Coordinates of C-alpha atoms in Angstrom, one line a residue:
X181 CA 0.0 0.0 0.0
X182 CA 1.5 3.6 -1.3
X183 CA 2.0 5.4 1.7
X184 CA 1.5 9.0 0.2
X185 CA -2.2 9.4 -0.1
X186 CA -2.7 8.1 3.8
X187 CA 0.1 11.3 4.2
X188 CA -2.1 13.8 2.7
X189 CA -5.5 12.3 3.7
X190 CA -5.0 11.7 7.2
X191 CA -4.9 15.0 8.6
X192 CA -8.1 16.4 7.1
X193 CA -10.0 12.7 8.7
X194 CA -8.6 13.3 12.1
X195 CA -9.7 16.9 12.0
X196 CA -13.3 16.1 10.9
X197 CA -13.3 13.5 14.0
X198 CA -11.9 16.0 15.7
X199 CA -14.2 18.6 15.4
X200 CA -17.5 15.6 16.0
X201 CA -15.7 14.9 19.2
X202 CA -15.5 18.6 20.1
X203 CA -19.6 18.2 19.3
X204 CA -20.6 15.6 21.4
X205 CA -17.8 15.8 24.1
X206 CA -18.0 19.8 24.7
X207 CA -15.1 21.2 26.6
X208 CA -14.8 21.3 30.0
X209 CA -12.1 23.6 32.0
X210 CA -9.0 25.5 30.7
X211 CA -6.7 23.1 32.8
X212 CA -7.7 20.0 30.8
X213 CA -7.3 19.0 27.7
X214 CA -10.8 18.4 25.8
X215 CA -11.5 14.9 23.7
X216 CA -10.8 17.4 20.6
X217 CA -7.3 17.8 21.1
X218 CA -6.6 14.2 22.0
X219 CA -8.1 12.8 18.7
X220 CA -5.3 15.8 16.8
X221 CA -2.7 14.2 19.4
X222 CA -3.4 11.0 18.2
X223 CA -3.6 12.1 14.3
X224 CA -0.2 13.4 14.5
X225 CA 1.1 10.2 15.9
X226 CA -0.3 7.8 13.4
X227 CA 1.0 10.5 10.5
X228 CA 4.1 10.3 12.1
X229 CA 4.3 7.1 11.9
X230 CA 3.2 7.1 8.2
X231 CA 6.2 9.1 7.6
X232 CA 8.7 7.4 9.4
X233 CA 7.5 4.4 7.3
X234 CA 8.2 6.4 4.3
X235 CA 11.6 7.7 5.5
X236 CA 13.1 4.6 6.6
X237 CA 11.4 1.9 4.7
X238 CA 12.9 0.4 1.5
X239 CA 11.3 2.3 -1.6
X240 CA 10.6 0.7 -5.0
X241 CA 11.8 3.3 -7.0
X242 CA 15.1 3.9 -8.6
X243 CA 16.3 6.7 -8.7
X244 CA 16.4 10.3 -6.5
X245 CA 12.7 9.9 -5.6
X246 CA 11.6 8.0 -2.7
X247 CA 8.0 7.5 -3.5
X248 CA 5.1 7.8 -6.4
X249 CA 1.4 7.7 -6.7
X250 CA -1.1 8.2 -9.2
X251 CA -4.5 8.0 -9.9
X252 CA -6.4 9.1 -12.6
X253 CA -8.9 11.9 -11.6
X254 CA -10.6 14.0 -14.3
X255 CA -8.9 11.5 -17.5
X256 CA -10.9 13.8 -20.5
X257 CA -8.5 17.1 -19.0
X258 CA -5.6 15.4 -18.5
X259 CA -5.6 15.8 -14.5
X260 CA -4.6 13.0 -11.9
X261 CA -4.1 12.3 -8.8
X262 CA 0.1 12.4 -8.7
X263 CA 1.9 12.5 -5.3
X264 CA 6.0 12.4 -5.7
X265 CA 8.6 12.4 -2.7
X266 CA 12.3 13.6 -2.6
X267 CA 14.3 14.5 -0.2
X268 CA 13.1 18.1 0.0
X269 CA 9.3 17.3 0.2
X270 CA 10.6 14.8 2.8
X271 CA 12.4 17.3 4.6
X272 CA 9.5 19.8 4.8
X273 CA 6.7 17.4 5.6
X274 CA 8.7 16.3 8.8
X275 CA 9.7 20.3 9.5
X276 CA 5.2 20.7 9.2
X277 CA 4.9 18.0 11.5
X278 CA 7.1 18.9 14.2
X279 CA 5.8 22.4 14.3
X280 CA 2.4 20.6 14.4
X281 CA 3.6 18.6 17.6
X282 CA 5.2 21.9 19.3
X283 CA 1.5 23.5 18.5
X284 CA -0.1 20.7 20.1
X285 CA 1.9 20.9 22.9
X286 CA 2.4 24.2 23.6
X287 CA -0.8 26.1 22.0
X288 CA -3.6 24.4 21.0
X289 CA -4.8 22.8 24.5
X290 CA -5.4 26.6 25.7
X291 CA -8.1 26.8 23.3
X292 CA -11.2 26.3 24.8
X293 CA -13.9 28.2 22.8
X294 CA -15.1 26.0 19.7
X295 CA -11.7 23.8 20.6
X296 CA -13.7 20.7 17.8
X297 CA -13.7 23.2 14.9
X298 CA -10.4 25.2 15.8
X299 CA -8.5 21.7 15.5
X300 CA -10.5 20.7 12.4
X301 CA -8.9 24.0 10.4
X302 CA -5.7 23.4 12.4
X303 CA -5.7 20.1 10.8
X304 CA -7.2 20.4 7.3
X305 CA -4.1 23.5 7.1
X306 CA -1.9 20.5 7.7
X307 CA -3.5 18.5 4.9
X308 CA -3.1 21.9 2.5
X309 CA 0.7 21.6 3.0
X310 CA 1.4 18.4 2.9
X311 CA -0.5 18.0 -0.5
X312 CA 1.3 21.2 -1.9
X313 CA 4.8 19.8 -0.6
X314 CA 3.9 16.4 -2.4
X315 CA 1.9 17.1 -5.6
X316 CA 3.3 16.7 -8.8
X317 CA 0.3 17.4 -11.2
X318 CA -0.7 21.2 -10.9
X319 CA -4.5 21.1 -11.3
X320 CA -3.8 19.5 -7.8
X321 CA -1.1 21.4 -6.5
X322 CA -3.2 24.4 -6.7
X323 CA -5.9 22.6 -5.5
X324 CA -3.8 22.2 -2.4
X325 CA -2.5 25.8 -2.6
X326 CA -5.6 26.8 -2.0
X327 CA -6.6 24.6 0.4
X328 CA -4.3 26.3 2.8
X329 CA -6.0 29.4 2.6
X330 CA -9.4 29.3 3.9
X331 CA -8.7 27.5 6.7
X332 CA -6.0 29.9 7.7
X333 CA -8.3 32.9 7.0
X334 CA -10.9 31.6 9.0
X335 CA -8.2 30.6 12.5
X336 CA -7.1 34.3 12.0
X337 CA -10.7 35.5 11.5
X338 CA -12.2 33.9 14.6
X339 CA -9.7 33.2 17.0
X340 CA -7.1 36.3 16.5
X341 CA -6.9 39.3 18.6
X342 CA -8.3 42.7 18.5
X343 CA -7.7 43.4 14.7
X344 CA -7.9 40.1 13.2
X345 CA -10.8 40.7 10.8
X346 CA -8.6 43.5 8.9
X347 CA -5.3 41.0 8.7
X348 CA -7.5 38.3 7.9
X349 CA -9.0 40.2 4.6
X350 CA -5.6 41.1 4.2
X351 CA -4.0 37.5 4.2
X352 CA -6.8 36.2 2.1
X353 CA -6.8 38.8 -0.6
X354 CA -2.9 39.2 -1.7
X355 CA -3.1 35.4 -1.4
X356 CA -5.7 34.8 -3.4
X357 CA -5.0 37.6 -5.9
X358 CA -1.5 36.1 -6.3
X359 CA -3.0 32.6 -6.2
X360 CA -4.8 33.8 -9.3
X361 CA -2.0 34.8 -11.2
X362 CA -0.1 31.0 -11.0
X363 CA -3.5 29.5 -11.9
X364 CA -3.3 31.5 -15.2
X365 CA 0.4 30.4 -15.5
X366 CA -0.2 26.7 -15.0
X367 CA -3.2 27.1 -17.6
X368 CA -1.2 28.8 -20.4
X369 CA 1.2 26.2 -19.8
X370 CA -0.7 23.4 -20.3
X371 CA -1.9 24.9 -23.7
X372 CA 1.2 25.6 -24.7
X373 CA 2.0 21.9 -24.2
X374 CA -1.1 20.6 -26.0
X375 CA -0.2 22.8 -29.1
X376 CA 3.2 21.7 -29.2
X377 CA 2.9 17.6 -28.0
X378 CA -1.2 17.1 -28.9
X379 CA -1.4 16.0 -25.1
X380 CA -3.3 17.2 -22.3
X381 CA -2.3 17.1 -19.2
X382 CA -1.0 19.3 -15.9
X383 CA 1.8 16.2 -14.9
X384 CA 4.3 18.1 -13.5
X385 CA 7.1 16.0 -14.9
X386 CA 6.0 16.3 -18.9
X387 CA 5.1 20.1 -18.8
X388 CA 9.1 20.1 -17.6
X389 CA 10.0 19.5 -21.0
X390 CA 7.9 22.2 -22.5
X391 CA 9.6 24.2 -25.9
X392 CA 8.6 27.6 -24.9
X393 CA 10.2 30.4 -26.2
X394 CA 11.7 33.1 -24.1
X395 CA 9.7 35.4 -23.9
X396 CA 6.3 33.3 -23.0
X397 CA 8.8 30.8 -20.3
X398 CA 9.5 34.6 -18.6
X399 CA 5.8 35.4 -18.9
X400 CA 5.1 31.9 -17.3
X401 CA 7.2 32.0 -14.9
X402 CA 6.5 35.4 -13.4
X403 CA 2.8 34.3 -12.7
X404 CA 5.2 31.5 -10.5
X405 CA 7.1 33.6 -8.8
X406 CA 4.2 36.6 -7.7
X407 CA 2.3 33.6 -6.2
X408 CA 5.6 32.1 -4.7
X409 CA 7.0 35.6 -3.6
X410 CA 3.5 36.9 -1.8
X411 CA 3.6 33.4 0.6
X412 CA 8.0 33.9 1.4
X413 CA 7.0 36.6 1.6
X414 CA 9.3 39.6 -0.8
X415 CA 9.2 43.1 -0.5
X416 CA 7.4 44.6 -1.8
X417 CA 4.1 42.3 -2.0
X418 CA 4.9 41.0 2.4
X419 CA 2.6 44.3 3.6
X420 CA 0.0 41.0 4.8
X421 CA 2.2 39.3 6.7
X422 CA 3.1 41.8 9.9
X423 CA -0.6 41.9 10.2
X424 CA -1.5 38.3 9.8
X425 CA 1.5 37.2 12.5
X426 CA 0.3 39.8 15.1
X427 CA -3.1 39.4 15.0
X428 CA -3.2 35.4 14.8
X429 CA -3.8 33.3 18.1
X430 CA -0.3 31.5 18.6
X431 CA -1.1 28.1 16.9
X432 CA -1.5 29.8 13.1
X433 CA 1.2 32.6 13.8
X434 CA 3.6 29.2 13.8
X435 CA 1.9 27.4 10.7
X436 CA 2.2 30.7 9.0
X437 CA 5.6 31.3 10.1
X438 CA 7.3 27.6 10.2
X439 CA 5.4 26.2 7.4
X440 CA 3.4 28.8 4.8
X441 CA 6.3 30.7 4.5
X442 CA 8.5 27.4 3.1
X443 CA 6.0 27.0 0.6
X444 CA 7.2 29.8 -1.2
X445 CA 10.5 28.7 -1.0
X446 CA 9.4 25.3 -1.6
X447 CA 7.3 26.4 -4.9
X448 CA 10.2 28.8 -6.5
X449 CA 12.6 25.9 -6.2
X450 CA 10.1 23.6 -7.6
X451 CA 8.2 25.2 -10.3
X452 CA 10.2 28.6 -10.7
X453 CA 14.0 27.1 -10.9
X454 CA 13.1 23.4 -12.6
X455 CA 10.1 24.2 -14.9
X456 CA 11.7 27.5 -16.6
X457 CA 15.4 27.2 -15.8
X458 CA 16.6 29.7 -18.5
X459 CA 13.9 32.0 -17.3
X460 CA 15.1 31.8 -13.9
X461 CA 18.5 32.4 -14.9
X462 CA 17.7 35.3 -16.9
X463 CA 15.3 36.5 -13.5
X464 CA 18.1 36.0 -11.1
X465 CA 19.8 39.2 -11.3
X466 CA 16.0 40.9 -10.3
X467 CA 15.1 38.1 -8.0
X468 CA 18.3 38.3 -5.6
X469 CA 18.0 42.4 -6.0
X470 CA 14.4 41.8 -4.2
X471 CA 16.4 39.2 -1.9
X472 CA 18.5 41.8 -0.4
X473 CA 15.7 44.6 -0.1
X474 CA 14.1 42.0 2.2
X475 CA 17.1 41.2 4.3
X476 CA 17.5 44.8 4.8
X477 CA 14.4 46.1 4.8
X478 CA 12.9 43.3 7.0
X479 CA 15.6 43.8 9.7
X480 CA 15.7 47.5 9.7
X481 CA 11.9 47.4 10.2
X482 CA 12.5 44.6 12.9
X483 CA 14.7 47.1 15.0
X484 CA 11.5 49.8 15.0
X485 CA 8.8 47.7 16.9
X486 CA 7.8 47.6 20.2
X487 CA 5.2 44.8 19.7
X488 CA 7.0 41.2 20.1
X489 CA 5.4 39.8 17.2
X490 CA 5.4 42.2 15.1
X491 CA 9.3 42.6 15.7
X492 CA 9.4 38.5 14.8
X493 CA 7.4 38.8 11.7
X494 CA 9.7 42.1 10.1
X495 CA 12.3 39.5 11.3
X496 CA 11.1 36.8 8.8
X497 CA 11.2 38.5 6.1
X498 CA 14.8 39.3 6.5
X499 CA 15.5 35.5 7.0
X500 CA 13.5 34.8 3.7
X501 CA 15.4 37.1 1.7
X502 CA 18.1 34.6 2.4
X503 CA 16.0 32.2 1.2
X504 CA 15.1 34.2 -2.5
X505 CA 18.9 34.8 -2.3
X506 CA 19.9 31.5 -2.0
X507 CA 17.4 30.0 -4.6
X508 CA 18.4 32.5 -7.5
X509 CA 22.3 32.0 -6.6
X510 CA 22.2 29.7 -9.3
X511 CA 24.6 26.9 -7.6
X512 CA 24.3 23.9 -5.0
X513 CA 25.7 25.8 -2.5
X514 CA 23.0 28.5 -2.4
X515 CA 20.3 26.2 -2.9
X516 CA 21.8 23.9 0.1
X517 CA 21.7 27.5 2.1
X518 CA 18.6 28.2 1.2
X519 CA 16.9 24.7 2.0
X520 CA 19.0 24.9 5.5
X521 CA 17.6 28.6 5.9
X522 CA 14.1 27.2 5.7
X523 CA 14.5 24.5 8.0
X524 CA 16.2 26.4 10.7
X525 CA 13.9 29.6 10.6
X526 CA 10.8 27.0 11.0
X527 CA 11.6 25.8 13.9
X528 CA 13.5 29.0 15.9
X529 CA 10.7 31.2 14.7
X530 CA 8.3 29.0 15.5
X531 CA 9.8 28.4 18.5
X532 CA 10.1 32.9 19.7
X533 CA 6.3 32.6 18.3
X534 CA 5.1 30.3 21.3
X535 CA 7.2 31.9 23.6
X536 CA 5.8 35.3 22.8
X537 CA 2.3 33.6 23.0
X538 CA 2.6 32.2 26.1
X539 CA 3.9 35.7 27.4
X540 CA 0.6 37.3 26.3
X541 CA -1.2 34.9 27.5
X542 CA 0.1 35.4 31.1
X543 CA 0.8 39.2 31.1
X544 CA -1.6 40.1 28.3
X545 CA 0.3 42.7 26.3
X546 CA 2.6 42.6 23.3
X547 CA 4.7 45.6 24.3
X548 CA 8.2 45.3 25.1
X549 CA 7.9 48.3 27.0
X550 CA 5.4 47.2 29.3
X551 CA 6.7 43.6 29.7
X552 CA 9.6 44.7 31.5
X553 CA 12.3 41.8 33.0
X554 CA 10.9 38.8 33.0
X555 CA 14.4 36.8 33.9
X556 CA 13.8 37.0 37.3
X557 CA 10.4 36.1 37.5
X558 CA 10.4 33.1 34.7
X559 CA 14.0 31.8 34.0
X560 CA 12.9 29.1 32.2
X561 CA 11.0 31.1 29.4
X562 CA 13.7 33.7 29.5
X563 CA 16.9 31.5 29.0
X564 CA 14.7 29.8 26.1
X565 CA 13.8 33.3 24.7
X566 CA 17.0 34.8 24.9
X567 CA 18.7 30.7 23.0
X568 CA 16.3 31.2 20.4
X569 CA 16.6 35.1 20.2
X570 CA 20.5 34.3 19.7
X571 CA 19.6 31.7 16.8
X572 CA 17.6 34.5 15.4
X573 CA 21.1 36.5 14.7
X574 CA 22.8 33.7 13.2
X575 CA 25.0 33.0 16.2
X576 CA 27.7 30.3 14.6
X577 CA 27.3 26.7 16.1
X578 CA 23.2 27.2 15.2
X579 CA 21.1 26.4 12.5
X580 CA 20.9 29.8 10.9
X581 CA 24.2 30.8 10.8
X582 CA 24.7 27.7 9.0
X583 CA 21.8 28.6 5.8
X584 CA 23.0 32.3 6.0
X585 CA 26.7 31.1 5.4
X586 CA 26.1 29.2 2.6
X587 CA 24.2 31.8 0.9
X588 CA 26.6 34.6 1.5
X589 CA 29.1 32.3 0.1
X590 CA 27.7 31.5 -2.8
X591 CA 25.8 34.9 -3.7
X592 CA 29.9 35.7 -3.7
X593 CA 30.7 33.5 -6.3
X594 CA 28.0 35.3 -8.0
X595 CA 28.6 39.0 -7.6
X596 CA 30.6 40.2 -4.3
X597 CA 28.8 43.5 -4.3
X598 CA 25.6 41.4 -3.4
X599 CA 26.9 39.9 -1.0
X600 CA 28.2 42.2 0.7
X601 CA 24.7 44.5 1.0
X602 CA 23.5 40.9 2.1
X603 CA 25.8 40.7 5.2
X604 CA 24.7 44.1 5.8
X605 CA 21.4 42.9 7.2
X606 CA 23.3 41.2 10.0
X607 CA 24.1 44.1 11.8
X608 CA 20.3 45.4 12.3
X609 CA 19.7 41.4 12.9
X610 CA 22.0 41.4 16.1
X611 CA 20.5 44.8 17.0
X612 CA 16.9 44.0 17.1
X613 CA 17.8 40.5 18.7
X614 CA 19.4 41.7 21.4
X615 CA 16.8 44.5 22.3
X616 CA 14.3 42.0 22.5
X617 CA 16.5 40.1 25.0
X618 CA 17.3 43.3 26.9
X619 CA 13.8 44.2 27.1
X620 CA 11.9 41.6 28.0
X621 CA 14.3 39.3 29.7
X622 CA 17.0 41.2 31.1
X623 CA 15.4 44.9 31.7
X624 CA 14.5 45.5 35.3
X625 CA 11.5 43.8 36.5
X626 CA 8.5 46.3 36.5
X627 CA 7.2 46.8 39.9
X628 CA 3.4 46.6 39.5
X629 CA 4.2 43.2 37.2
X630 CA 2.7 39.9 38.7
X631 CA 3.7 36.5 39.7
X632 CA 3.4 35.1 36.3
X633 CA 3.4 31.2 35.6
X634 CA 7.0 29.8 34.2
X635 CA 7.5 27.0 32.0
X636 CA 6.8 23.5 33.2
X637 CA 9.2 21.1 32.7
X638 CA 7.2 19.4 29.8
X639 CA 7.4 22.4 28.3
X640 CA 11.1 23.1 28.5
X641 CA 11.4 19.2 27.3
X642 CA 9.8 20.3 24.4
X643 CA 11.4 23.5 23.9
X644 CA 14.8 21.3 24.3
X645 CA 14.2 19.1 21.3
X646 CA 14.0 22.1 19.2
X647 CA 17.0 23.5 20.7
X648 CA 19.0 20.3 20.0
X649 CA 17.6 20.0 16.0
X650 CA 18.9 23.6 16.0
X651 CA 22.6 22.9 17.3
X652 CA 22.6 19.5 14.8
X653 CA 21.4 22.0 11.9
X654 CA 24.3 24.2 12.9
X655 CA 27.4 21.7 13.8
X656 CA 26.8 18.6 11.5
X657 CA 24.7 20.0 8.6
X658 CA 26.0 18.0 5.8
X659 CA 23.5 15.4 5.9
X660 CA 20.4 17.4 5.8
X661 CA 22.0 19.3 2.9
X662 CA 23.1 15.5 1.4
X663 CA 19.4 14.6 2.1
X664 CA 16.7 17.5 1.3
X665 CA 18.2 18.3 -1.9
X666 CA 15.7 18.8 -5.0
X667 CA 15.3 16.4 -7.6
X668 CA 15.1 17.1 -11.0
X669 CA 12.1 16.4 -12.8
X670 CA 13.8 15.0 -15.8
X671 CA 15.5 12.1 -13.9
X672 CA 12.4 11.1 -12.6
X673 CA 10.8 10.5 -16.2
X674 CA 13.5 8.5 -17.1
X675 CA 13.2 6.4 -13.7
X676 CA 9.2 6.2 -14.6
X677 CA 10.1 5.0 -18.5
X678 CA 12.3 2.4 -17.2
X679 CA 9.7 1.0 -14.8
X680 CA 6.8 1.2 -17.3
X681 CA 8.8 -0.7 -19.7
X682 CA 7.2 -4.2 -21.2

């Protein structure tokens, strides 16, 4: 039995049981978990297991790609039901389902109001990006794409804060606008391949070998990349995302940040760099030009807030302009960096996201200002703020010094000047790091400021594993680097020739 479908389908059944359970079995205090959030508990566990399966199991396939499905869906337009695996899709489906776990953990149980439906679209999110990560026909990829959305919107919608309706709209509508724009793409070239071959279809590994001609492969590929560069997100087209972080309840802001974000990434390697590689090329120059307006832009912008969140969203989209630089570098080295840079700002930003949810859940502000020195109080959510905070920076020995490196590195193979403006952005990143630290952790205490809760120790166990992935990322990377790299869609039709052969 394939393992992929379970992969994808799992998720949006446990959240539908889920959110029956929540029915029937209606929450009960604060302090207890309800029956919804064991049935997302034990979701997680059996996809987890799925996974492993996956990961460690021996695979049929020759070649770079661990696994293949497909199913014919809608046979008269071409479009079917096609799941492929590499090591990249690998390595962001486990990064989605650790975040999930640390959610679980950390964010979801406080949610009492609703708590069935709440963990239906927590879940049915997860099912949204694991399909995008795994589809390989693009009728169904942007099924999946949009998929993410609407149960997103509505997390943001009902169970933000004091704004969310505004950064709701505003999450849905450059999304969906952009969203838009790639559907067009896919369609024109799916004609462009019927003209040309006679054959209809969206499979992901035949529209690879496409002619097109220059200037319709840039046209194509710039309907990619708006879609791809509104989710990273890239200045200019991230004004949703300091809004849709901040006003979020905890559980989303780390979906959106560990995992919605990567499918930008994710997409531009995928579709943007292997489906118009000339095009890219040609793009590159522009593309790591808007990389280096985010790492600058994103951390100067970072250094100007007083509200925690906000500060950590500005900061993500310095991290991802890493990412676009890395991605455009146009070598293995930057797109190692760049796959490393995802990896390691999903789980430290997820990680300053609960920790700044769990401090306005106890003190119930966002400001810096009014949050005063919380070392004394809670050491055990400060000294995990302030290791995080430090990964933040890219502090050498950690994960993100690790992607940042490589990108730098190879962006200087590429043109030093660009480089250089890139390493720029790590003097506002050590700036705005360390205020956080020195405000809310190591400022005075505030007199009038109460006996807040600390972390329990199954909290810091938690908190712990993260820290240890992040220290692996940054002192032994080479086999996540050896293991999450793409694979090309051409070896994969020969691999699928050779086993359809009589």
């Amino acid at each position: 039995m394939n393992a992929l479908p379970a992969l994808v389908l799992l998720p949006i059944m446990g959240g539908g049981l889920a959110w029956m359970t929540g029915r029937m079995l209606p929450d009960v205090t604060p302090s207890r978990h309800n029956a919804s959030w064991w049935v997302v508990l034990a979701t997680l566990t059996v996809e987890t297991l799925v996974l492993a399966m996956v990961t460690f199991a021996h695979h049929a396939h020759p070649g770079p790609w661990l696994e293949h499905f497909s199913m014919p869906w809608i046979p008269a337009m071409g479009i079917a039901v096609r799941l492929d695996m590499d090591g990249l899709s690998l390595s962001l489906v486990w990064l989605s389902l650790i975040l999930c776990f640390l959610c679980t953990f950390l964010a979801t149980g406080r949610v009492t109001a609703h708590a069935g439906a709440f963990h239906f679209l927590f879940l049915a999110t997860l099912t949204g990006i694991i399909g995008t990560f795994l589809a390989t026909d693009l009728f169904l990829f942007f099924f999946f794409w949009e998929l993410m959305l609407v149960p997103m919107f509505v997390l943001i919608a009902a169970w933000g804060h004091e704004d969310r309706q505004r950064a709701a709209m505003k999450f849905f509508m450059f999304t969906q606008g952009s969203g838009l724009l790639m559907l067009l793409s896919i369609l024109g070239l799916v004609i462009a391949h019927a003209r040309q071959t006679g054959v209809l279809t969206f499979d992901y590994f035949a529209l690879a070998h496409t002619p097109l001609s220059p200037a319709l492969s840039m046209l194509l590929m710039a309907g990619f990349f708006i879609a791809f560069a509104v989710k990273l997100p890239v200045v200019p087209v991230h004004v949703w995302l300091p809004d849709a972080h901040t006003q979020a309840p905890t559980a989303a802001s780390v979906l959106l940040a560990g995992i919605l974000l990567k499918t930008g990434g994710y997409g531009m390697i995928r579709f943007n760099v292997m489906l118009f590689p000339d095009a890219a090329s040609r793009f590159a120059p522009i593309a790591m030009g808007l990389g280096v307006a985010g790492i600058l832009y994103g951390a100067w912008l970072s250094c100007a807030q007083d509200d925690v969140k906000r500060l950590i969203a500005y900061s993500s989209i310095s991290h991802m302009g890493f990412v676009l630089l890395g991605i455009f570098a146009g070598s293995r080295m930057g797109m190692q960096g760049a796959i490393m840079q995802m990896l390691a700002h999903g789980l430290g930003t997820a990680a300053l996201f609960l920790i700044a949810g769990a401090i306005q859940d106890r003190l119930h502000t966002r400001d810096m200002y009014r949050i005063g020195g919380l070392w004394a109080a809670m050491p055990r959510l400060s000294g995990t703020g302030v290791f995080f905070a430090v990964a933040s920076l890219g502090m050498p020995g950690l994960g993100n010094f690790t992607g940042e490196f490589l990108v730098l590195l190879a962006t200087w193979h590429v043109s030093p000047e660009t480089a250089t403006l890139a390493a720029m952005g790590l003097v506002p990143a050590a700036i705005y790091a360390l205020r956080m630290v020195n405000r809310i952790f190591l400022a005075a205490p505030r007199a009038d400021l109460p006996s807040p809760e600390d972390f329990p120790a199954r909290h810091m166990a938690v908190f712990a594993c993260i820290m240890t992935f992040l220290i692996v990322l940054g002192l032994y990377p080479q086999p996540f680097t050896t293991f999450s790299a793409p694979s090309s869609p051409s070896v994969t039709t020969t691999a699928r020739q050779e086993d359809h052969a009589p």
